[in-house]
Amino acid sequence: MGSRFPSHKLSNGLYVSGRLEQPKERQPTMSSVAKPYTGGDIKKSGELGKMFDIPVDGSRGRKSGPVNNAPTRTGSFGGAASHSGPVGPNSTSRVNSGSIGGAVPVPKKSNSGPLNKHGEPVKKSSGPQGGNASRQNSGPLAPVLPATGLITSGPISSGPLNSSGAPRKVSGPLDSLVSMKHHTSSIVHNQAVTKLSQDDEYSFHKSFPKLILWAMGLLFVMGFIAGGFILGAVRNPILLIVVVILFSVVAAVFTWNTCWGRRAITGFIARYPDAELRTAKDGQFVKVSGVVTCGNVPLESSFQKVPRCVYTSTSLFEYRGWDAKAANPGHRRFTWGLRSLERHVVDFYISDFQSGLRALVKTGYGARVTPYVDESVVIDINPSNKDMSPDFVRWLAERNLSSDDRVMRLKEGYIKEGSTVSIMGVVQRNDNVLMIVPPAEPFPTGCQWSKCILPASLDGIVLRCEDTSKVDVIPV
């Protein structure tokens, strides 16, 4: 039948107007299976239970509950790890990510790991291979420890327990020897640490002008020659007597300054007035007293292992008898001689008591520093009690020093964080940074006539601190 209006016939025989619609291409659909909440029960977790060889509960009605006596796996993180990987070539039981047309088949189980050639999930274990030849091993089996819920960042062997779960055994002096050598080498090669020697401390002979000393020596030699010539020629001993008296007086003054010069310098530093950093000008020589704070490179004392120090000094002295060995080439008999010296200082901060400002003290990177830090006797060793201090014997072994029958004394001084110190240096203002740097020229102390102390000079930054064992440290 012809008509102007298009029509088409349905499957039941009816004719309807309109043209027949072409079937549209269906878009692929995504589907997944929502697994019920298991509450952490491995037996009801599908493939997770298979990893641990635990029978899986096949019932659909799953109930949540705690894990009872479940084995734990240890690795980079505690707990069980889910595996993901490529799909095997013959996999038929995995969920399809999409399909074109038709119904999407919904499998009963979904696997998140690789499958073998039979479509079964591949079992992996971290222990030795058992009777099942199809298991894949990734390493030795870790010990089964009680579940604690803690997450660790490494294997058990890296912690306080060994592979069997027992406390690790430390080799003792060998480990400390290696760590000490590493610590010592790091200090020696660190540019931020200033290594001080015996020449950096106060000495009257070094501070007294050499030109005056040689001129006085030459005058006395000429005086002795002239006095002896006059005594032999005219039998007049007056000139020789005068020269001897003058020489005795000068020798006594030099001896007095040598013995009491350091105490006189510390007294001069104590009497020098403190400056206020708030009003100090750029380039002004000041003395500042305050509390110490560590910088970027804290130190540790050599023997007592005191942490967070800005200055450390450890000195080993030996007493030389009539037939004993000398501690150094200039060691005289019946005196104490320096055998070993370890003295280091780094940059640190000081909070001024006067103004409360904080300044950076530049004592590191090879700066010139004159320390006046009291040292306390740590230990006295003689042939009768040398075996009573294993720490001291180990300290000697770390430095390749002999521990034979010698009379030794170990002194140690340090400035730790929170100690009260006094420093003398030059103020330097750089933008908003307040620093105290070493002066360009040595600072003269002047003559102290009342104490018969000759003038001396202070080179570099002067660092003064009393015995830290007798001074309270302010917590910082």
CSV table of C-alpha atoms in Angstrom, one decimal:
chain,number,residue,atom,x,y,z
A,1,MET,CA,0.0,0.0,0.0
A,2,GLY,CA,1.4,3.3,-1.0
A,3,SER,CA,1.3,6.3,1.2
A,4,ARG,CA,3.1,9.6,1.6
A,5,PHE,CA,3.7,8.9,5.2
A,6,PRO,CA,6.4,6.4,6.0
A,7,SER,CA,5.5,3.4,8.1
A,8,HIS,CA,6.9,0.1,9.2
A,9,LYS,CA,5.6,-3.2,10.5
A,10,LEU,CA,6.3,-4.5,14.0
A,11,SER,CA,6.9,-8.1,14.9
A,12,ASN,CA,3.3,-8.6,16.0
A,13,GLY,CA,1.9,-7.6,12.6
A,14,LEU,CA,0.9,-4.1,13.4
A,15,TYR,CA,1.8,-1.2,11.2
A,16,VAL,CA,3.0,2.0,12.8
A,17,SER,CA,3.8,5.3,11.3
A,18,GLY,CA,7.4,6.4,11.2
A,19,ARG,CA,10.6,5.0,9.9
A,20,LEU,CA,12.4,2.0,11.4
A,21,GLU,CA,15.1,3.2,13.8
A,22,GLN,CA,18.5,1.8,13.3
A,23,PRO,CA,19.9,-0.1,16.3
A,24,LYS,CA,22.5,2.1,18.1
A,25,GLU,CA,25.8,0.8,19.2
A,26,ARG,CA,25.8,0.2,22.9
A,27,GLN,CA,28.5,1.8,25.0
A,28,PRO,CA,30.8,-0.5,27.0
A,29,THR,CA,29.7,-0.8,30.6
A,30,MET,CA,31.9,-1.2,33.7
A,31,SER,CA,31.1,-3.6,36.4
A,32,SER,CA,32.7,-4.8,39.5
A,33,VAL,CA,31.8,-7.0,42.4
A,34,ALA,CA,31.3,-5.3,45.7
A,35,LYS,CA,32.9,-7.6,48.3
A,36,PRO,CA,31.2,-7.6,51.7
A,37,TYR,CA,33.0,-6.1,54.7
A,38,THR,CA,35.1,-8.8,56.4
A,39,GLY,CA,36.2,-6.9,59.5
A,40,GLY,CA,39.8,-8.0,59.1
A,41,ASP,CA,39.1,-11.7,59.1
A,42,ILE,CA,41.7,-13.4,56.8
A,43,LYS,CA,39.5,-16.5,56.4
A,44,LYS,CA,36.8,-14.4,54.8
A,45,SER,CA,39.0,-12.1,52.7
A,46,GLY,CA,39.1,-14.2,49.5
A,47,GLU,CA,42.5,-14.3,47.9
A,48,LEU,CA,44.2,-12.8,51.0
A,49,GLY,CA,43.5,-16.0,52.9
A,50,LYS,CA,45.0,-18.1,50.1
A,51,MET,CA,48.3,-16.2,50.4
A,52,PHE,CA,48.7,-17.5,53.9
A,53,ASP,CA,47.3,-21.0,53.1
A,54,ILE,CA,44.2,-20.4,55.3
A,55,PRO,CA,40.9,-22.2,54.3
A,56,VAL,CA,38.5,-19.7,52.9
A,57,ASP,CA,35.0,-19.5,54.1
A,58,GLY,CA,32.9,-20.0,51.0
A,59,SER,CA,29.6,-18.9,52.5
A,60,ARG,CA,28.2,-15.6,51.3
A,61,GLY,CA,27.0,-14.4,54.6
A,62,ARG,CA,30.2,-13.0,56.0
A,63,LYS,CA,30.4,-11.5,59.5
A,64,SER,CA,33.0,-9.0,60.6
A,65,GLY,CA,35.3,-9.9,63.5
A,66,PRO,CA,38.8,-9.6,64.8
A,67,VAL,CA,41.7,-11.6,63.5
A,68,ASN,CA,42.6,-14.3,66.0
A,69,ASN,CA,46.2,-15.5,66.0
A,70,ALA,CA,46.7,-14.5,62.4
A,71,PRO,CA,50.3,-14.8,61.2
A,72,THR,CA,51.9,-11.5,60.3
A,73,ARG,CA,54.3,-10.8,57.5
A,74,THR,CA,57.2,-8.5,58.0
A,75,GLY,CA,58.8,-6.4,55.4
A,76,SER,CA,58.9,-2.8,54.5
A,77,PHE,CA,55.6,-2.3,56.3
A,78,GLY,CA,53.9,-4.6,58.7
A,79,GLY,CA,50.7,-6.6,57.8
A,80,ALA,CA,49.7,-8.4,54.7
A,81,ALA,CA,50.4,-6.8,51.3
A,82,SER,CA,48.1,-7.1,48.3
A,83,HIS,CA,49.6,-8.1,45.0
A,84,SER,CA,48.8,-6.6,41.7
A,85,GLY,CA,50.3,-7.7,38.4
A,86,PRO,CA,49.5,-8.5,34.7
A,87,VAL,CA,46.7,-10.9,33.7
A,88,GLY,CA,47.7,-14.3,32.6
A,89,PRO,CA,47.1,-15.4,29.0
A,90,ASN,CA,44.4,-18.0,29.8
A,91,SER,CA,42.6,-16.1,32.5
A,92,THR,CA,38.8,-16.7,32.4
A,93,SER,CA,37.7,-16.0,35.9
A,94,ARG,CA,38.7,-12.3,36.1
A,95,VAL,CA,36.2,-9.6,35.8
A,96,ASN,CA,36.0,-8.0,32.4
A,97,SER,CA,36.6,-4.3,32.5
A,98,GLY,CA,34.0,-3.7,29.7
A,99,SER,CA,32.0,-5.5,27.0
A,100,ILE,CA,30.1,-4.4,23.9
A,101,GLY,CA,26.5,-5.7,23.8
A,102,GLY,CA,25.1,-8.5,25.7
A,103,ALA,CA,25.0,-9.2,29.4
A,104,VAL,CA,28.2,-8.8,31.4
A,105,PRO,CA,29.2,-12.0,33.1
A,106,VAL,CA,29.7,-11.5,36.8
A,107,PRO,CA,32.2,-13.9,38.3
A,108,LYS,CA,32.0,-15.1,41.9
A,109,LYS,CA,35.5,-14.1,42.8
A,110,SER,CA,37.8,-11.3,41.8
A,111,ASN,CA,41.5,-11.6,41.9
A,112,SER,CA,43.8,-8.7,42.4
A,113,GLY,CA,47.0,-10.5,41.5
A,114,PRO,CA,48.5,-12.5,38.6
A,115,LEU,CA,47.1,-15.8,37.5
A,116,ASN,CA,48.8,-18.9,36.4
A,117,LYS,CA,48.1,-20.8,33.2
A,118,HIS,CA,45.1,-22.6,34.7
A,119,GLY,CA,43.4,-19.4,35.8
A,120,GLU,CA,44.3,-19.9,39.5
A,121,PRO,CA,45.8,-17.1,41.5
A,122,VAL,CA,49.5,-17.4,42.0
A,123,LYS,CA,50.6,-17.9,45.6
A,124,LYS,CA,53.6,-16.0,46.8
A,125,SER,CA,55.4,-16.3,50.1
A,126,SER,CA,58.3,-14.7,51.7
A,127,GLY,CA,59.6,-18.0,53.2
A,128,PRO,CA,61.4,-21.0,51.9
A,129,GLN,CA,59.7,-23.1,49.3
A,130,GLY,CA,57.6,-25.9,50.7
A,131,GLY,CA,56.1,-29.0,49.2
A,132,ASN,CA,54.0,-27.0,46.7
A,133,ALA,CA,56.2,-26.7,43.7
A,134,SER,CA,54.1,-23.9,42.2
A,135,ARG,CA,54.9,-21.4,45.1
A,136,GLN,CA,57.1,-18.5,44.4
A,137,ASN,CA,59.6,-17.4,47.0
A,138,SER,CA,60.9,-13.9,47.4
A,139,GLY,CA,63.3,-14.6,50.3
A,140,PRO,CA,63.9,-16.3,53.6
A,141,LEU,CA,60.9,-16.6,55.9
A,142,ALA,CA,60.8,-13.9,58.5
A,143,PRO,CA,60.2,-14.9,62.1
A,144,VAL,CA,56.6,-14.9,63.3
A,145,LEU,CA,56.3,-12.3,66.0
A,146,PRO,CA,53.3,-11.3,68.1
A,147,ALA,CA,51.1,-8.8,66.3
A,148,THR,CA,51.6,-5.4,67.8
A,149,GLY,CA,50.1,-3.1,65.2
A,150,LEU,CA,53.3,-1.3,64.7
A,151,ILE,CA,54.5,-0.3,61.2
A,152,THR,CA,58.2,-0.6,60.7
A,153,SER,CA,60.4,0.8,58.0
A,154,GLY,CA,62.9,-2.0,57.6
A,155,PRO,CA,63.6,-5.7,58.3
A,156,ILE,CA,63.8,-7.1,61.8
A,157,SER,CA,67.6,-7.3,61.6
A,158,SER,CA,67.8,-3.5,61.5
A,159,GLY,CA,66.2,-3.1,64.9
A,160,PRO,CA,67.1,-4.1,68.4
A,161,LEU,CA,66.1,-7.8,67.7
A,162,ASN,CA,67.9,-10.2,65.6
A,163,SER,CA,66.5,-12.7,63.0
A,164,SER,CA,65.3,-15.1,65.8
A,165,GLY,CA,63.5,-12.4,67.7
A,166,ALA,CA,66.1,-12.2,70.5
A,167,PRO,CA,67.9,-9.0,71.5
A,168,ARG,CA,70.9,-8.2,69.2
A,169,LYS,CA,74.4,-8.8,70.5
A,170,VAL,CA,76.7,-5.9,70.2
A,171,SER,CA,80.4,-6.5,69.6
A,172,GLY,CA,81.3,-3.9,72.3
A,173,PRO,CA,84.7,-2.2,72.0
A,174,LEU,CA,85.0,-3.0,68.3
A,175,ASP,CA,81.9,-1.1,67.4
A,176,SER,CA,82.8,1.8,69.7
A,177,LEU,CA,86.3,1.9,68.2
A,178,VAL,CA,84.9,2.1,64.6
A,179,SER,CA,82.4,4.8,65.6
A,180,MET,CA,85.0,6.8,67.5
A,181,LYS,CA,87.4,6.7,64.5
A,182,HIS,CA,84.6,7.8,62.2
A,183,HIS,CA,83.6,10.6,64.6
A,184,THR,CA,87.2,11.8,65.0
A,185,SER,CA,87.8,11.8,61.2
A,186,SER,CA,84.6,13.7,60.7
A,187,ILE,CA,85.8,16.4,63.1
A,188,VAL,CA,89.2,16.6,61.6
A,189,HIS,CA,87.9,17.0,58.0
A,190,ASN,CA,85.0,19.3,58.9
A,191,GLN,CA,85.9,22.9,57.9
A,192,ALA,CA,83.4,24.3,60.3
A,193,VAL,CA,85.5,23.0,63.3
A,194,THR,CA,88.5,25.0,64.4
A,195,LYS,CA,91.2,22.8,65.8
A,196,LEU,CA,93.3,24.5,68.5
A,197,SER,CA,96.8,23.6,69.5
A,198,GLN,CA,98.9,24.3,72.6
A,199,ASP,CA,100.2,27.4,70.9
A,200,ASP,CA,96.8,29.0,70.9
A,201,GLU,CA,96.6,29.2,74.7
A,202,TYR,CA,98.2,31.9,76.9
A,203,SER,CA,101.9,31.9,77.4
A,204,PHE,CA,103.9,34.7,79.0
A,205,HIS,CA,107.0,33.9,76.8
A,206,LYS,CA,104.9,34.2,73.7
A,207,SER,CA,103.1,37.3,74.6
A,208,PHE,CA,106.1,39.2,75.8
A,209,PRO,CA,107.8,41.2,73.0
A,210,LYS,CA,110.8,39.2,71.6
A,211,LEU,CA,112.8,42.3,70.8
A,212,ILE,CA,112.8,43.6,74.4
A,213,LEU,CA,113.6,40.1,75.7
A,214,TRP,CA,116.6,39.7,73.4
A,215,ALA,CA,117.8,43.3,74.2
A,216,MET,CA,117.6,42.6,78.0
A,217,GLY,CA,119.5,39.4,77.6
A,218,LEU,CA,122.3,41.1,75.6
A,219,LEU,CA,122.6,43.9,78.2
A,220,PHE,CA,123.0,41.4,81.0
A,221,VAL,CA,125.6,39.4,79.1
A,222,MET,CA,127.6,42.6,78.6
A,223,GLY,CA,127.1,43.6,82.2
A,224,PHE,CA,128.5,40.2,83.4
A,225,ILE,CA,131.5,40.5,81.1
A,226,ALA,CA,132.2,44.1,82.3
A,227,GLY,CA,131.7,43.3,86.0
A,228,GLY,CA,134.0,40.3,85.7
A,229,PHE,CA,136.7,42.3,83.9
A,230,ILE,CA,136.5,45.1,86.5
A,231,LEU,CA,136.6,42.6,89.3
A,232,GLY,CA,139.8,41.0,87.9
A,233,ALA,CA,141.5,44.2,87.0
A,234,VAL,CA,140.9,46.6,89.9
A,235,ARG,CA,139.5,44.1,92.5
A,236,ASN,CA,136.2,46.0,92.6
A,237,PRO,CA,133.1,43.7,92.7
A,238,ILE,CA,130.5,46.5,92.8
A,239,LEU,CA,129.5,46.4,89.2
A,240,LEU,CA,129.2,42.6,89.2
A,241,ILE,CA,127.1,42.7,92.3
A,242,VAL,CA,124.7,45.3,90.8
A,243,VAL,CA,124.4,43.2,87.6
A,244,VAL,CA,123.7,40.1,89.6
A,245,ILE,CA,121.0,41.8,91.7
A,246,LEU,CA,119.3,43.3,88.6
A,247,PHE,CA,119.4,39.9,86.9
A,248,SER,CA,117.8,38.2,89.9
A,249,VAL,CA,115.0,40.8,90.1
A,250,VAL,CA,114.3,40.5,86.4
A,251,ALA,CA,114.4,36.7,86.6
A,252,ALA,CA,112.0,36.7,89.6
A,253,VAL,CA,109.6,38.9,87.7
A,254,PHE,CA,109.6,36.7,84.6
A,255,THR,CA,109.1,33.6,86.8
A,256,TRP,CA,106.2,35.3,88.6
A,257,ASN,CA,104.5,36.2,85.3
A,258,THR,CA,105.1,32.7,84.0
A,259,CYS,CA,103.4,31.1,87.0
A,260,TRP,CA,100.7,33.6,87.7
A,261,GLY,CA,100.2,35.2,84.3
A,262,ARG,CA,97.2,33.1,83.3
A,263,ARG,CA,95.4,33.9,86.6
A,264,ALA,CA,96.1,37.6,86.1
A,265,ILE,CA,94.6,37.5,82.6
A,266,THR,CA,91.4,35.8,83.8
A,267,GLY,CA,91.2,38.4,86.5
A,268,PHE,CA,91.6,41.1,83.8
A,269,ILE,CA,88.8,39.6,81.8
A,270,ALA,CA,86.5,39.4,84.8
A,271,ARG,CA,87.1,43.1,85.6
A,272,TYR,CA,86.6,44.3,82.1
A,273,PRO,CA,83.2,45.9,81.9
A,274,ASP,CA,80.4,44.2,79.9
A,275,ALA,CA,79.1,46.0,76.9
A,276,GLU,CA,75.5,46.2,75.7
A,277,LEU,CA,75.1,44.8,72.2
A,278,ARG,CA,72.1,47.0,71.5
A,279,THR,CA,74.2,50.1,71.6
A,280,ALA,CA,77.5,48.7,70.5
A,281,LYS,CA,78.9,50.2,67.3
A,282,ASP,CA,80.2,48.3,64.3
A,283,GLY,CA,83.9,47.6,64.7
A,284,GLN,CA,83.9,48.2,68.5
A,285,PHE,CA,85.9,45.8,70.8
A,286,VAL,CA,83.5,44.5,73.4
A,287,LYS,CA,83.1,42.0,76.1
A,288,VAL,CA,79.8,40.1,76.2
A,289,SER,CA,78.6,37.7,78.9
A,290,GLY,CA,75.6,35.5,78.3
A,291,VAL,CA,74.2,32.0,77.7
A,292,VAL,CA,75.5,29.7,74.9
A,293,THR,CA,73.4,28.1,72.2
A,294,CYS,CA,74.8,25.6,69.7
A,295,GLY,CA,75.1,26.4,66.1
A,296,ASN,CA,74.8,24.0,63.1
A,297,VAL,CA,77.7,21.8,64.2
A,298,PRO,CA,77.5,20.7,67.8
A,299,LEU,CA,80.5,19.0,69.4
A,300,GLU,CA,80.9,16.1,71.8
A,301,SER,CA,83.5,15.8,74.5
A,302,SER,CA,86.2,13.2,73.9
A,303,PHE,CA,86.2,11.1,77.1
A,304,GLN,CA,83.0,11.9,79.0
A,305,LYS,CA,80.9,12.0,75.8
A,306,VAL,CA,79.1,15.2,76.8
A,307,PRO,CA,76.7,16.1,73.9
A,308,ARG,CA,75.9,19.5,72.4
A,309,CYS,CA,79.1,21.4,73.1
A,310,VAL,CA,80.6,24.4,71.4
A,311,TYR,CA,84.1,23.9,72.8
A,312,THR,CA,85.8,20.7,74.0
A,313,SER,CA,89.3,20.2,75.3
A,314,THR,CA,90.8,16.9,76.5
A,315,SER,CA,94.5,16.8,77.7
A,316,LEU,CA,96.6,13.9,78.7
A,317,PHE,CA,99.5,14.6,81.0
A,318,GLU,CA,102.3,12.3,82.2
A,319,TYR,CA,104.7,12.7,85.1
A,320,ARG,CA,108.3,12.0,84.4
A,321,GLY,CA,110.5,10.7,87.1
A,322,TRP,CA,114.2,10.2,87.0
A,323,ASP,CA,114.2,7.3,84.6
A,324,ALA,CA,110.7,7.6,83.1
A,325,LYS,CA,109.9,8.3,79.5
A,326,ALA,CA,109.3,11.8,78.3
A,327,ALA,CA,105.8,12.8,77.2
A,328,ASN,CA,107.2,15.3,74.6
A,329,PRO,CA,110.6,16.4,73.4
A,330,GLY,CA,110.7,19.4,75.9
A,331,HIS,CA,109.5,17.4,78.9
A,332,ARG,CA,111.8,17.9,81.9
A,333,ARG,CA,112.2,15.5,84.8
A,334,PHE,CA,110.0,15.6,87.8
A,335,THR,CA,107.4,17.7,86.0
A,336,TRP,CA,104.1,17.0,84.2
A,337,GLY,CA,104.3,17.0,80.5
A,338,LEU,CA,101.6,17.2,77.9
A,339,ARG,CA,101.3,14.0,75.8
A,340,SER,CA,98.0,14.4,73.9
A,341,LEU,CA,95.7,17.3,73.3
A,342,GLU,CA,92.4,17.5,71.6
A,343,ARG,CA,90.8,20.9,71.5
A,344,HIS,CA,88.0,22.0,69.1
A,345,VAL,CA,85.7,25.0,68.9
A,346,VAL,CA,82.8,25.9,66.5
A,347,ASP,CA,80.5,28.8,65.7
A,348,PHE,CA,77.9,29.4,68.4
A,349,TYR,CA,75.3,31.9,69.6
A,350,ILE,CA,75.4,33.9,72.7
A,351,SER,CA,72.4,35.7,74.3
A,352,ASP,CA,73.5,38.9,76.0
A,353,PHE,CA,72.6,39.4,79.7
A,354,GLN,CA,72.5,43.1,79.3
A,355,SER,CA,70.2,43.6,76.3
A,356,GLY,CA,68.9,40.1,75.6
A,357,LEU,CA,70.1,40.2,72.0
A,358,ARG,CA,71.5,37.1,70.3
A,359,ALA,CA,74.7,37.3,68.5
A,360,LEU,CA,76.7,34.8,66.3
A,361,VAL,CA,80.2,34.3,67.6
A,362,LYS,CA,82.5,33.4,64.7
A,363,THR,CA,85.0,30.9,66.3
A,364,GLY,CA,84.8,28.2,63.7
A,365,TYR,CA,86.3,27.8,60.2
A,366,GLY,CA,89.8,28.3,61.4
A,367,ALA,CA,89.2,31.6,63.4
A,368,ARG,CA,91.8,32.8,65.9
A,369,VAL,CA,90.7,31.9,69.4
A,370,THR,CA,92.4,32.2,72.8
A,371,PRO,CA,90.5,29.9,75.2
A,372,TYR,CA,90.5,30.4,79.0
A,373,VAL,CA,88.3,27.5,79.9
A,374,ASP,CA,88.9,25.7,83.1
A,375,GLU,CA,89.6,22.0,82.9
A,376,SER,CA,88.8,19.5,85.7
A,377,VAL,CA,90.8,16.4,86.5
A,378,VAL,CA,88.8,13.4,85.2
A,379,ILE,CA,91.0,10.5,86.2
A,380,ASP,CA,94.5,9.8,87.7
A,381,ILE,CA,96.2,6.7,86.6
A,382,ASN,CA,99.3,5.0,88.0
A,383,PRO,CA,100.7,1.4,87.6
A,384,SER,CA,98.6,0.2,90.6
A,385,ASN,CA,95.2,1.2,89.3
A,386,LYS,CA,95.5,1.3,85.5
A,387,ASP,CA,93.2,-1.7,85.1
A,388,MET,CA,90.4,-0.2,87.2
A,389,SER,CA,89.2,2.1,84.3
A,390,PRO,CA,88.4,0.2,81.2
A,391,ASP,CA,87.0,3.4,79.6
A,392,PHE,CA,90.4,5.0,79.9
A,393,VAL,CA,92.2,2.0,78.5
A,394,ARG,CA,89.8,2.0,75.6
A,395,TRP,CA,90.3,5.7,75.1
A,396,LEU,CA,94.1,5.2,74.9
A,397,ALA,CA,93.6,2.3,72.4
A,398,GLU,CA,91.4,4.4,70.1
A,399,ARG,CA,94.3,6.9,69.8
A,400,ASN,CA,97.1,4.3,69.6
A,401,LEU,CA,98.6,5.5,72.9
A,402,SER,CA,100.5,3.0,75.0
A,403,SER,CA,99.1,2.1,78.4
A,404,ASP,CA,102.3,0.9,80.0
A,405,ASP,CA,103.5,1.6,83.6
A,406,ARG,CA,103.2,5.4,83.5
A,407,VAL,CA,101.7,8.0,85.8
A,408,MET,CA,99.0,9.8,83.8
A,409,ARG,CA,96.4,12.4,84.4
A,410,LEU,CA,93.4,13.1,82.1
A,411,LYS,CA,91.8,16.6,82.2
A,412,GLU,CA,88.8,17.6,80.3
A,413,GLY,CA,87.0,20.9,79.8
A,414,TYR,CA,84.0,21.8,77.7
A,415,ILE,CA,81.4,24.5,77.1
A,416,LYS,CA,78.0,22.9,76.6
A,417,GLU,CA,74.7,24.4,75.5
A,418,GLY,CA,73.3,26.5,78.4
A,419,SER,CA,76.6,27.4,80.0
A,420,THR,CA,77.5,31.0,80.9
A,421,VAL,CA,80.5,32.4,79.1
A,422,SER,CA,82.3,35.7,78.6
A,423,ILE,CA,83.7,36.5,75.2
A,424,MET,CA,85.8,39.4,73.9
A,425,GLY,CA,85.8,40.4,70.2
A,426,VAL,CA,84.8,42.9,67.6
A,427,VAL,CA,81.2,43.7,66.8
A,428,GLN,CA,80.2,43.3,63.2
A,429,ARG,CA,76.8,44.2,61.9
A,430,ASN,CA,75.8,42.7,58.5
A,431,ASP,CA,72.2,43.7,57.6
A,432,ASN,CA,70.1,42.2,60.3
A,433,VAL,CA,72.8,39.7,61.5
A,434,LEU,CA,74.8,40.6,64.6
A,435,MET,CA,78.2,38.9,64.8
A,436,ILE,CA,81.3,39.0,67.0
A,437,VAL,CA,84.4,38.3,65.0
A,438,PRO,CA,88.2,38.2,65.9
A,439,PRO,CA,90.0,41.5,66.0
A,440,ALA,CA,92.5,42.4,63.3
A,441,GLU,CA,95.2,43.1,65.9
A,442,PRO,CA,96.0,41.6,69.3
A,443,PHE,CA,94.3,43.4,72.2
A,444,PRO,CA,96.9,44.6,74.9
A,445,THR,CA,96.0,44.1,78.6
A,446,GLY,CA,98.4,46.8,80.0
A,447,CYS,CA,100.7,46.5,83.0
A,448,GLN,CA,99.2,45.5,86.3
A,449,TRP,CA,101.7,47.1,88.7
A,450,SER,CA,99.9,46.1,91.9
A,451,LYS,CA,100.4,42.4,91.0
A,452,CYS,CA,103.7,42.8,89.2
A,453,ILE,CA,102.2,41.6,86.0
A,454,LEU,CA,103.8,42.7,82.8
A,455,PRO,CA,101.7,43.7,79.7
A,456,ALA,CA,100.3,40.9,77.7
A,457,SER,CA,98.2,40.6,74.5
A,458,LEU,CA,95.0,38.8,73.7
A,459,ASP,CA,94.9,37.4,70.2
A,460,GLY,CA,91.7,36.5,68.4
A,461,ILE,CA,88.4,36.0,70.2
A,462,VAL,CA,88.9,35.5,73.9
A,463,LEU,CA,86.7,32.7,75.3
A,464,ARG,CA,86.3,32.5,79.1
A,465,CYS,CA,84.4,29.9,81.0
A,466,GLU,CA,84.8,28.6,84.5
A,467,ASP,CA,84.7,24.9,85.5
A,468,THR,CA,81.5,23.6,84.1
A,469,SER,CA,81.2,21.0,86.9
A,470,LYS,CA,80.8,23.8,89.4
A,471,VAL,CA,78.5,26.0,87.5
A,472,ASP,CA,74.8,25.5,87.0
A,473,VAL,CA,73.8,25.1,83.3
A,474,ILE,CA,70.6,26.8,82.1
A,475,PRO,CA,68.4,24.5,80.1
A,476,VAL,CA,68.0,25.8,76.5
